[in-house]
Coordinates of C-alpha atoms in Angstrom, one line a residue:
M159 CA 14.8 32.4 16.3
S160 CA 14.7 28.7 15.8
T161 CA 15.4 26.3 18.6
I162 CA 17.3 23.1 18.5
I163 CA 14.1 21.1 18.4
D164 CA 12.8 23.1 15.4
R165 CA 16.0 22.4 13.5
I166 CA 15.8 18.6 14.3
E167 CA 12.2 18.5 13.2
M168 CA 13.0 20.3 9.9
E169 CA 15.7 17.6 9.2
Q170 CA 13.1 14.8 9.8
M171 CA 10.4 16.3 7.6
R172 CA 9.9 14.8 4.2
Q173 CA 9.5 17.1 1.1
D174 CA 9.0 14.3 -1.5
H175 CA 5.3 13.9 -1.3
P176 CA 2.9 15.3 -4.0
D177 CA 0.4 18.0 -3.4
F178 CA -3.0 16.4 -2.6
R179 CA -6.2 17.6 -1.0
P180 CA -9.4 16.1 0.5
G181 CA -11.4 14.4 -2.2
D182 CA -8.4 13.2 -4.1
T183 CA -7.9 9.4 -4.7
V184 CA -4.4 8.4 -3.7
K185 CA -2.3 5.3 -3.5
V186 CA -0.2 5.1 -0.4
Y187 CA 2.8 2.7 -0.7
I188 CA 3.6 1.6 2.9
R189 CA 6.3 -0.8 4.1
I190 CA 5.0 -3.6 6.2
I191 CA 7.3 -5.8 8.4
E192 CA 6.1 -9.3 9.0
G193 CA 8.6 -11.2 11.1
A194 CA 11.9 -11.0 9.2
K195 CA 10.3 -10.1 5.8
E196 CA 9.5 -6.7 4.6
R197 CA 7.1 -5.8 1.8
V198 CA 5.3 -2.9 0.3
Q199 CA 1.5 -2.8 0.6
I200 CA -0.7 -0.4 -1.4
F201 CA -3.6 1.3 0.3
Q202 CA -5.8 3.1 -2.3
G203 CA -8.7 5.3 -1.4
V204 CA -10.2 8.8 -1.0
V205 CA -8.6 11.4 1.2
I206 CA -11.3 12.4 3.6
K207 CA -9.2 14.5 6.0
R208 CA -6.0 16.4 5.9
K209 CA -4.4 17.9 9.1
K210 CA -1.6 20.4 8.4
A211 CA 1.1 20.9 11.0
N212 CA 4.8 20.7 11.0
M213 CA 5.7 17.2 12.2
G214 CA 2.2 16.4 13.3
A215 CA 0.7 16.6 9.8
S216 CA -1.5 13.7 8.9
Y217 CA -4.2 12.5 6.5
T218 CA -7.0 9.9 6.5
V219 CA -7.7 7.7 3.6
R220 CA -11.0 5.7 3.2
K221 CA -11.6 2.8 1.0
I222 CA -14.3 0.1 0.7
S223 CA -12.8 -3.4 1.2
H224 CA -15.2 -6.4 0.7
G225 CA -18.2 -4.2 1.4
V226 CA -16.8 -2.7 4.6
G227 CA -15.5 0.8 4.9
V228 CA -11.9 1.0 6.1
E229 CA -10.1 4.2 7.2
K230 CA -6.4 4.6 7.9
T231 CA -4.7 7.7 9.2
F232 CA -1.1 8.2 8.1
A233 CA 1.5 10.6 9.4
L234 CA 2.7 12.7 6.5
H235 CA 6.3 12.5 7.4
N236 CA 6.3 8.8 8.3
P237 CA 9.5 7.1 7.2
R238 CA 7.6 3.8 6.6
I239 CA 5.7 5.4 3.7
E240 CA 7.5 4.5 0.5
K241 CA 5.6 7.0 -1.7
I242 CA 2.2 8.7 -2.3
E243 CA 0.7 8.6 -5.7
V244 CA -2.3 10.7 -6.8
V245 CA -4.6 8.7 -8.9
S246 CA -7.3 11.3 -9.5
R247 CA -8.2 14.7 -8.2
G248 CA -11.7 15.3 -6.7
R249 CA -13.8 18.4 -6.8
V250 CA -15.3 18.9 -3.3
R251 CA -16.5 21.9 -1.3
Q252 CA -15.6 20.8 2.2
S253 CA -12.3 20.1 3.9
R254 CA -13.7 17.2 6.0
L255 CA -15.6 14.5 4.0
Y256 CA -17.1 12.6 6.9
Y257 CA -20.4 12.5 5.0
L258 CA -19.0 9.7 2.8
R259 CA -19.2 7.3 5.8
G260 CA -23.0 7.2 5.5
R261 CA -23.1 6.9 1.7
R262 CA -23.0 3.8 -0.4
G263 CA -22.4 3.1 -4.1
K264 CA -23.2 5.9 -6.6
A265 CA -24.1 8.3 -3.7
A266 CA -20.5 8.2 -2.6
R267 CA -19.0 9.4 -5.9
I268 CA -16.9 12.5 -6.1
R269 CA -16.6 14.7 -9.2
E270 CA -13.2 14.9 -10.9
R271 CA -11.0 18.0 -11.3
G272 CA -8.8 16.2 -13.9
I273 CA -6.6 13.2 -14.2
V274 CA -2.9 13.4 -13.3
R275 CA -0.5 11.3 -15.4

């Protein structure tokens, strides 16, 4: 038996995102509002964490920007996200890739499962 809240959440959920897992490299196209202007900014990096829930689903993407590691956590059903694009699929054995925080350069590489076109 579904309640009114469950039905409202189902209407708000997005189904247009691709299937991705931790270890995959993704491009997240997110709309940024600066004053009166609105633009799309791309955040490309490795998914280090994925939390699965209904409306509370989220994922964390890590990239290296000017030698500094930057992590952003995005809500999966966020209406500000334009699209998610999978660049490459990584082959990892863990669901949380926090060990990448302590690695630099070649030590932070992830093996590929195959390239998606």
